Amino acid sequence: MAGQKRMAGARRLLDTYAALMAATIARRSRPELGHSGLAAQQGFLSPEALIQNWTGSSKGDAYKLVAVGTMMADTKAADKLVE
């Protein structure tokens, strides 16, 4: 049971990190950056397509990862403004 609990905790940390990294990829791939954006430089039309390709995930999972990561990053930024 203890081992399972440690694995679940590690998975939560990895999932959180993956979402925050997806948000970073999305921010660095903003449309206004054009061909200078990260996704475009790698030959992808969107950050979700880049993440889908790199991770082997589905299109839907890649979109969810970017959405959740962006919400987390926005919340983190708002919290810093309040402090």
XYZ file of C-alpha atoms in Angstrom:
83
model
C 0.000 0.000 0.000
C 2.800 2.409 0.842
C 4.453 1.783 -2.519
C 1.203 2.427 -4.368
C 0.717 5.656 -2.434
C 4.245 6.838 -3.349
C 3.642 5.992 -7.016
C 0.358 7.939 -7.026
C 2.116 10.947 -5.503
C 4.903 10.745 -8.079
C 2.347 10.509 -10.901
C 0.546 13.625 -9.624
C 3.841 15.517 -9.610
C 4.681 14.348 -13.131
C 1.202 15.232 -14.408
C 1.493 18.703 -12.855
C 4.911 19.217 -14.407
C 3.665 17.990 -17.811
C 0.759 20.456 -17.721
C 3.029 23.371 -16.774
C 5.467 22.416 -19.547
C 2.563 22.286 -22.017
C 1.604 25.818 -20.949
C 5.186 26.941 -21.529
C 5.190 25.375 -24.995
C 1.878 27.111 -25.755
C 3.201 30.473 -24.530
C 6.358 30.087 -26.618
C 4.206 29.132 -29.635
C 1.803 32.093 -29.542
C 0.375 32.985 -32.988
C 1.843 36.495 -32.854
C 5.327 34.949 -32.818
C 4.690 33.558 -36.301
C 7.507 31.386 -37.617
C 9.623 32.319 -34.577
C 7.283 30.389 -32.258
C 8.476 27.100 -30.814
C 5.853 24.889 -32.492
C 6.394 26.571 -35.873
C 10.166 26.206 -35.590
C 9.642 22.488 -35.039
C 7.350 22.236 -38.077
C 3.984 22.104 -36.286
C 0.921 24.302 -36.743
C 0.050 24.387 -33.045
C 1.534 23.632 -29.644
C -1.013 20.849 -29.254
C 0.213 19.171 -32.447
C 3.792 19.403 -31.201
C 2.864 17.888 -27.822
C 0.803 15.157 -29.472
C 3.736 14.216 -31.665
C 6.368 14.302 -28.934
C 4.312 12.424 -26.346
C 2.369 10.043 -28.569
C -0.845 11.231 -26.910
C -4.176 11.756 -28.591
C -5.175 15.134 -30.013
C -7.781 15.520 -27.278
C -5.299 14.742 -24.511
C -2.818 17.251 -25.928
C -5.512 19.960 -26.017
C -6.528 19.150 -22.430
C -2.914 19.256 -21.265
C -2.398 22.706 -22.787
C -5.734 23.969 -21.387
C -5.075 22.706 -17.869
C -1.484 23.892 -17.896
C -2.508 27.338 -19.102
C -5.135 27.588 -16.350
C -2.562 26.534 -13.761
C -0.026 29.079 -15.032
C -2.651 31.840 -15.090
C -3.710 30.989 -11.531
C -0.096 30.986 -10.380
C 0.487 34.391 -11.995
C -2.698 35.816 -10.427
C -1.671 34.508 -7.002
C 1.666 36.317 -7.318
C -0.142 39.574 -8.081
C -2.225 39.212 -4.919
C 0.726 38.502 -2.633
